[in-house]
Coordinates of C-alpha atoms and ligand atoms in Angstrom, one line a residue:
M1 CA -2.9 -2.9 -23.7
K2 CA -2.0 0.7 -24.4
I3 CA 0.5 2.9 -22.4
F4 CA 0.3 6.6 -22.0
N5 CA 3.1 8.6 -20.5
F6 CA 1.9 11.5 -18.4
T7 CA 5.1 12.0 -16.4
K8 CA 5.6 15.5 -17.9
D9 CA 2.1 16.6 -19.1
I10 CA -1.3 15.2 -19.2
D11 CA -2.4 14.7 -22.8
I12 CA -6.0 15.5 -22.7
Y13 CA -7.1 13.4 -25.7
S14 CA -5.3 10.3 -24.4
M15 CA -6.8 10.9 -21.0
N16 CA -10.2 11.1 -22.5
E17 CA -9.7 7.8 -24.4
C18 CA -8.7 6.1 -21.1
A19 CA -11.5 7.7 -19.1
E20 CA -14.1 6.6 -21.7
C21 CA -12.7 3.0 -21.5
I22 CA -13.2 3.1 -17.7
R23 CA -16.7 4.5 -18.0
L24 CA -17.7 1.8 -20.5
G25 CA -16.4 -1.1 -18.3
G26 CA -12.7 -1.4 -19.2
T27 CA -9.7 -1.3 -16.8
A28 CA -6.7 1.0 -16.4
I29 CA -3.7 1.2 -14.2
F30 CA -3.1 4.7 -13.0
P31 CA -0.9 6.6 -10.6
T32 CA -2.0 7.9 -7.2
E33 CA 0.1 9.7 -4.6
T34 CA 0.5 6.4 -2.7
V35 CA 0.8 3.5 -5.1
Y36 CA -0.5 2.7 -8.6
G37 CA -4.1 1.5 -8.7
I38 CA -5.8 -0.9 -11.1
G39 CA -9.1 0.8 -11.7
A40 CA -12.6 0.1 -13.1
N41 CA -16.0 1.8 -13.0
A42 CA -17.1 1.2 -9.3
L43 CA -20.7 1.1 -10.3
N44 CA -20.3 -1.7 -12.8
F45 CA -20.2 -5.3 -11.4
K46 CA -18.7 -6.8 -14.6
A47 CA -15.9 -4.2 -14.8
V48 CA -15.0 -4.7 -11.1
E49 CA -14.9 -8.5 -11.8
K50 CA -12.0 -7.8 -14.2
I51 CA -9.9 -6.3 -11.4
F52 CA -10.3 -9.4 -9.2
K53 CA -9.4 -11.6 -12.1
A54 CA -6.3 -9.5 -13.2
K55 CA -5.0 -9.5 -9.6
G56 CA -6.0 -13.0 -8.6
R57 CA -7.6 -11.3 -5.6
P58 CA -9.7 -13.2 -3.1
S59 CA -13.3 -12.1 -3.5
D60 CA -13.7 -11.5 0.3
N61 CA -11.3 -8.5 0.2
P62 CA -13.2 -5.3 -0.6
L63 CA -11.9 -2.5 -2.9
I64 CA -11.4 1.2 -2.2
V65 CA -13.5 3.5 -4.3
H66 CA -11.8 6.7 -5.6
I67 CA -13.6 10.0 -6.1
S68 CA -12.5 13.3 -7.6
D69 CA -14.7 15.7 -5.6
F70 CA -17.0 15.8 -2.6
N71 CA -20.2 15.7 -4.9
M72 CA -19.2 12.2 -6.0
L73 CA -19.5 10.8 -2.5
D74 CA -23.2 10.8 -2.8
Q75 CA -23.0 8.2 -5.6
V76 CA -21.6 5.5 -3.3
V77 CA -22.3 6.5 0.3
D78 CA -25.5 6.7 2.2
M79 CA -25.0 10.4 3.2
Q80 CA -27.8 10.4 5.8
K81 CA -25.7 8.0 8.0
V82 CA -22.5 10.0 7.8
T83 CA -21.5 11.5 11.1
D84 CA -20.0 15.0 11.8
T85 CA -16.7 13.3 12.8
E86 CA -16.5 11.5 9.5
T87 CA -17.2 14.7 7.6
I88 CA -14.5 16.5 9.5
L89 CA -12.0 13.8 8.8
M90 CA -12.7 13.8 5.0
K91 CA -12.5 17.6 4.9
S92 CA -9.2 17.5 6.8
F93 CA -7.4 14.8 4.8
W94 CA -8.8 14.9 1.3
P95 CA -7.4 15.0 -1.2
G96 CA -4.8 12.8 0.4
P97 CA -3.6 9.3 1.4
F98 CA -6.6 8.7 3.6
T99 CA -9.4 6.1 3.2
I100 CA -12.6 6.1 5.3
I101 CA -15.1 3.3 5.7
L102 CA -18.6 4.6 5.4
P103 CA -22.2 3.2 5.1
K104 CA -22.7 2.2 1.4
K105 CA -25.5 2.9 -1.0
S106 CA -27.3 -0.1 -2.4
C107 CA -26.2 0.7 -6.0
V108 CA -22.6 -0.2 -5.1
P109 CA -22.1 -3.7 -6.5
D110 CA -21.5 -6.5 -4.0
N111 CA -18.1 -7.4 -5.4
V112 CA -16.7 -3.9 -4.6
T113 CA -17.5 -4.2 -0.9
A114 CA -17.2 -8.0 -0.6
R115 CA -20.8 -8.0 0.5
L116 CA -20.2 -5.7 3.5
E117 CA -22.6 -2.9 4.3
T118 CA -19.8 -0.4 4.1
V119 CA -17.6 1.0 1.4
G120 CA -14.0 2.4 1.6
V121 CA -13.7 5.8 -0.1
R122 CA -10.8 8.1 -0.8
M123 CA -9.9 11.2 -2.9
P124 CA -6.3 10.8 -4.1
D125 CA -3.9 13.7 -4.1
N126 CA -2.6 13.2 -7.6
L127 CA -3.6 15.3 -10.6
V128 CA -3.6 12.4 -13.1
A129 CA -5.8 10.3 -10.8
L130 CA -8.2 13.2 -10.1
E131 CA -8.4 14.1 -13.8
L132 CA -9.1 10.4 -14.8
I133 CA -11.9 10.1 -12.3
R134 CA -13.3 13.5 -13.3
Q135 CA -13.3 12.7 -17.0
A136 CA -14.7 9.2 -16.5
G137 CA -17.5 10.8 -14.5
V138 CA -17.9 7.7 -12.3
P139 CA -16.2 6.7 -9.1
I140 CA -13.3 4.3 -9.7
A141 CA -12.7 1.2 -7.7
A142 CA -9.0 0.5 -7.5
P143 CA -6.8 -1.8 -5.4
S144 CA -3.1 -1.6 -5.6
A145 CA -1.6 -2.6 -9.0
N146 CA 0.1 -5.9 -8.2
I147 CA -0.7 -9.6 -8.2
S148 CA -2.4 -10.4 -4.9
G149 CA 0.1 -11.1 -2.2
K150 CA 3.0 -9.3 -4.0
P151 CA 4.4 -5.9 -3.0
S152 CA 2.3 -3.0 -4.3
G153 CA 3.3 -1.4 -7.5
T154 CA 5.0 2.0 -7.2
D155 CA 7.0 1.9 -10.4
V156 CA 5.4 1.5 -13.8
L157 CA 8.1 -0.8 -15.2
D158 CA 7.6 -3.3 -12.4
I159 CA 3.9 -3.2 -13.0
I160 CA 4.1 -3.7 -16.8
D161 CA 6.2 -6.8 -16.1
E162 CA 3.8 -8.2 -13.5
I163 CA 0.3 -7.5 -14.8
G164 CA 0.6 -5.1 -17.7
D165 CA -1.0 -7.5 -20.2
R166 CA -4.1 -7.9 -18.1
V167 CA -5.6 -4.4 -18.4
D168 CA -6.7 -2.1 -21.3
Y169 CA -4.6 0.9 -20.4
I170 CA -1.6 1.9 -18.3
I171 CA -0.9 5.5 -17.4
D172 CA 2.7 6.2 -16.5
G173 CA 2.9 9.0 -14.0
G174 CA 6.4 8.4 -12.7
K175 CA 7.4 6.8 -9.4
T176 CA 4.7 7.3 -6.8
D177 CA 5.4 9.8 -4.0
V178 CA 4.3 8.3 -0.7
G179 CA 5.1 4.7 -1.6
I180 CA 2.8 2.9 0.9
E181 CA -0.9 2.7 0.6
S182 CA -3.4 5.0 2.2
T183 CA -4.3 5.1 5.9
V184 CA -7.6 3.2 6.3
V185 CA -9.9 4.3 9.1
K186 CA -13.4 3.4 10.4
L187 CA -15.5 5.0 13.1
V188 CA -16.1 2.3 15.7
E189 CA -18.1 3.1 18.9
G190 CA -17.3 6.8 18.6
K191 CA -13.6 6.3 18.1
V192 CA -11.5 6.5 14.9
K193 CA -10.0 3.1 14.5
I194 CA -6.9 2.9 12.2
L195 CA -7.3 -0.4 10.3
R196 CA -4.2 0.2 8.0
P197 CA -1.5 2.7 9.0
G198 CA -0.1 5.0 6.4
K199 CA 1.3 8.5 5.7
I200 CA -1.6 10.1 7.6
T201 CA -0.5 9.2 11.1
K202 CA -2.3 8.6 14.4
E203 CA -0.9 11.9 15.5
D204 CA -2.3 13.7 12.4
I205 CA -5.8 12.2 13.1
E206 CA -5.5 13.0 16.9
A207 CA -4.9 16.6 16.0
V208 CA -8.3 16.7 14.3
V209 CA -10.5 14.6 16.6
G210 CA -8.6 14.7 20.0
K211 CA -6.0 12.6 21.6
D212 CA -8.3 10.0 23.3
N213 CA -10.4 9.4 20.2
V214 CA -8.0 7.5 17.9
I215 CA -7.0 3.8 18.3
L216 CA -4.8 1.5 16.3
D217 CA -6.4 -1.8 15.4
G218 CA -4.9 -4.7 17.4
K219 CA -3.9 -6.6 14.2
I220 CA -1.6 -3.9 12.8
F221 CA 1.5 -5.8 13.8
K222 CA -0.1 -9.2 14.3
K223 CA -1.3 -12.0 12.2
A224 CA -5.0 -12.5 11.8
E225 CA -6.1 -16.1 11.5
A226 CA -8.3 -17.3 8.6
Q227 CA -11.4 -17.8 10.8
E228 CA -10.9 -14.7 12.9
K229 CA -13.4 -11.9 12.6
V230 CA -11.5 -8.8 11.6
E231 CA -12.5 -5.2 10.9
S232 CA -10.7 -5.1 7.5
P233 CA -10.7 -8.3 5.5
G234 CA -7.3 -7.3 3.9
M235 CA -5.6 -8.1 7.3
K236 CA -6.1 -11.8 6.8
H237 CA -4.4 -12.2 3.5
R238 CA -0.8 -12.8 2.6
H239 CA 0.7 -9.4 1.7
Y240 CA 3.7 -7.6 0.3
A241 CA 5.8 -10.7 0.2
P242 CA 8.8 -11.1 -2.1
D243 CA 9.7 -14.7 -3.1
A244 CA 12.8 -14.8 -0.9
K245 CA 12.6 -15.8 2.8
C246 CA 12.9 -12.6 4.7
V247 CA 13.8 -11.7 8.3
L248 CA 13.1 -8.3 9.8
V249 CA 15.4 -7.0 12.5
Y250 CA 15.1 -3.9 14.6
S251 CA 16.6 -2.3 17.7
D252 CA 16.5 1.4 18.8
N253 CA 20.2 0.8 19.5
E254 CA 22.2 1.0 16.3
T255 CA 25.1 -1.1 17.6
I256 CA 22.8 -3.9 18.7
L257 CA 21.0 -3.8 15.4
L258 CA 24.3 -4.0 13.4
D259 CA 25.7 -6.7 15.7
K260 CA 22.6 -8.8 15.1
I261 CA 22.8 -8.5 11.3
K262 CA 26.5 -9.4 11.5
E263 CA 25.6 -12.5 13.6
L264 CA 22.9 -13.6 11.1
I265 CA 25.3 -13.2 8.2
V266 CA 28.1 -15.1 9.9
D267 CA 25.7 -17.9 11.0
N268 CA 24.3 -18.4 7.5
V269 CA 27.2 -17.7 5.2
D270 CA 28.5 -21.3 5.0
K271 CA 25.1 -22.7 4.3
L272 CA 23.9 -20.2 1.8
S273 CA 25.1 -18.9 -1.5
K274 CA 23.5 -15.5 -1.7
I275 CA 22.4 -13.2 1.1
C276 CA 20.7 -9.8 0.7
V277 CA 20.6 -7.1 3.2
L278 CA 17.9 -4.4 2.7
G279 CA 18.7 -1.5 4.9
Y280 CA 19.6 2.2 5.4
N281 CA 22.0 4.0 3.1
E282 CA 24.2 4.7 6.1
H283 CA 24.8 1.0 6.8
K284 CA 25.9 0.0 3.3
E285 CA 29.6 0.4 3.9
I286 CA 29.6 -1.3 7.3
I287 CA 27.6 -4.3 6.1
N288 CA 29.7 -4.6 3.0
K289 CA 32.7 -5.2 5.3
Y290 CA 31.2 -8.6 6.2
N291 CA 30.8 -9.5 2.6
I292 CA 32.4 -12.9 3.1
E293 CA 33.2 -14.7 -0.1
D294 CA 31.3 -12.1 -2.1
K295 CA 28.0 -13.5 -1.0
I296 CA 26.3 -10.3 0.3
Q297 CA 24.3 -7.9 -1.8
Y298 CA 23.1 -4.7 -0.2
I299 CA 20.0 -2.8 -1.2
S300 CA 19.8 0.7 0.1
V301 CA 16.2 1.8 0.9
G302 CA 16.9 5.4 2.0
S303 CA 18.5 7.4 4.7
M304 CA 17.8 6.4 8.3
E305 CA 17.0 10.1 8.9
D306 CA 14.2 10.2 6.3
L307 CA 11.1 8.0 6.8
N308 CA 9.5 9.6 3.7
E309 CA 12.3 8.3 1.5
I310 CA 12.2 4.8 3.1
S311 CA 8.4 4.7 2.6
K312 CA 8.8 5.8 -1.1
N313 CA 11.3 3.1 -1.9
I314 CA 10.1 0.2 0.3
F315 CA 8.1 -1.7 -2.3
S316 CA 10.5 -1.2 -5.2
S317 CA 13.3 -2.4 -2.9
L318 CA 11.3 -5.5 -2.0
R319 CA 10.7 -6.1 -5.7
K320 CA 14.5 -6.0 -6.4
L321 CA 14.7 -9.1 -4.2
D322 CA 12.7 -11.1 -6.7
K323 CA 15.2 -10.2 -9.4
I324 CA 18.3 -11.0 -7.2
K325 CA 16.8 -14.2 -5.8
P326 CA 18.8 -14.5 -2.6
D327 CA 18.5 -17.5 -0.3
I328 CA 17.6 -15.1 2.5
C329 CA 17.1 -11.4 3.0
I330 CA 17.8 -9.5 6.2
I331 CA 15.7 -6.3 6.4
E332 CA 16.4 -3.4 8.8
G333 CA 13.3 -2.1 10.5
V334 CA 12.4 1.4 11.7
A335 CA 11.0 2.7 15.0
K336 CA 7.2 2.2 15.3
R337 CA 6.4 5.9 15.5
G338 CA 4.6 8.2 13.1
L339 CA 5.0 7.0 9.5
G340 CA 7.3 4.3 10.9
I341 CA 4.1 2.4 12.0
G342 CA 2.9 2.2 8.4
I343 CA 6.4 1.1 7.2
M344 CA 6.7 -1.6 9.9
N345 CA 3.1 -2.9 9.2
R346 CA 4.2 -3.6 5.6
L347 CA 7.6 -5.0 6.5
I348 CA 6.3 -7.4 9.2
R349 CA 3.9 -8.8 6.6
A350 CA 6.5 -8.9 3.9
C351 CA 8.6 -11.1 6.3
E352 CA 5.6 -13.2 7.1
Y353 CA 5.9 -12.2 10.8
N354 CA 9.5 -13.3 11.0
F355 CA 10.6 -10.4 13.2
I356 CA 13.5 -10.1 15.7
E357 CA 13.0 -7.0 17.9
L358 CA 15.9 -6.3 20.3
Ligands
TXA1 O1 -3.4 3.9 -1.3 C1 -4.3 3.1 -1.5 O2 -5.2 2.9 -0.7 C2 -4.2 2.3 -2.8 C3 -4.4 3.3 -4.0 C4 -4.5 2.5 -5.3 O3 -5.5 4.1 -3.8 N1 -5.2 1.2 -2.8 C5 -5.2 0.1 -2.0 O4 -6.2 -0.8 -2.2 O5 -4.3 -0.1 -1.3 P1 -6.1 -2.3 -1.7 O6 -7.2 -3.0 -2.3 O7 -4.8 -2.8 -2.0 O8 -6.4 -2.2 -0.2 C6 -7.7 -1.9 0.3 C7 -7.7 -2.1 1.8 C8 -7.8 -3.6 2.1 O9 -7.0 -3.9 3.2 C9 -9.3 -3.8 2.4 O10 -9.5 -4.9 3.2 C10 -9.7 -2.5 3.0 O11 -8.9 -1.5 2.3 N2 -11.1 -2.2 2.8 C11 -11.7 -1.8 1.7 N3 -13.1 -1.7 1.9 C12 -13.3 -2.0 3.2 C13 -14.4 -2.0 4.0 N4 -15.7 -1.8 3.5 N5 -14.3 -2.4 5.3 C14 -13.1 -2.6 5.8 N6 -11.9 -2.6 5.1 C15 -12.0 -2.3 3.8
MG2 MG1 -3.0 -4.0 -2.0

């Protein structure tokens, strides 16, 4: 494995080396604006196999294909079946944290799409990612850079620790900006269905296609059972989970929220030796007052006024838990509005649906 650091500048020779490796069937971890991806040539079955192996990813969970410009779409998508609405959506949100499920071309290997007739495509808004795809000259299939079931990688040091030795190249592009993965949508019976919420919100999409034309998938905050038919296979799998047992708590009323956290601490403190609270910067001092017998460790995820900051830090904060190894972690939620829907979708899964809403 070889690491390139492009946090300041892109070194064009190193980039070329990495792009050539991808084109010829190798793998590379690279930054996007959302999270890091672990990428391979999307048109090469064997190369894509390497991704599934590195991640330990179930083969029924399809990958997102990344392109660098609109001309590349034709390499993976059956363009004759693309509707005007889908075209408008791509033009509105690309490059950006937005994935759209489209009819696939037959040349796309079965393992990329988990044998579905559709392929998820996105054009990332990150210069390193765009340049890598452009130089490779092929679309790049890339899931998030983490072992399956673990929080997505947003920080290169975490990623090197976890799966660094399972790929040919790692490109360090600094901490990723958005922090949660792209919004995934599919056109279903004329409506835009959000299968995975993200930085591009329901309101953003409504502004393009009209208020009555966007729906949130029913499984965004709920568990999908193994046998259940779901629109996006990713919904069924264990996700984003740190090793620690976590409980998510949320109330619109700050006093009620803080009282509940205090109650959980007091109830558990005799039984447990280490409790983490993962919450807003603003609550650190208040919670630390309950630091009975030095058992509490507080992880600040960002200001309660700034959902972008919380989104950016959420996965690296969850990863800190695996280092601290508490007996339990209490996590403060956010309101399910705008980007908050995407954040809560990840947190509910990280807590394995252990959610107290007051
Ligand atoms: O921001 C992102 O999207 C990141 C970066 C690396 O681009 N990628 C990412 O990939 O999050 P991954 O594999 O972790 O998540 C892909 C999601 C899964 O939930 C999968 O089920 C869904 O997209 N998906 C992919 N292709 C699909 C398809 N044809 N139909 C329905 N869902 C699909
Ligand atoms: Mg993932």
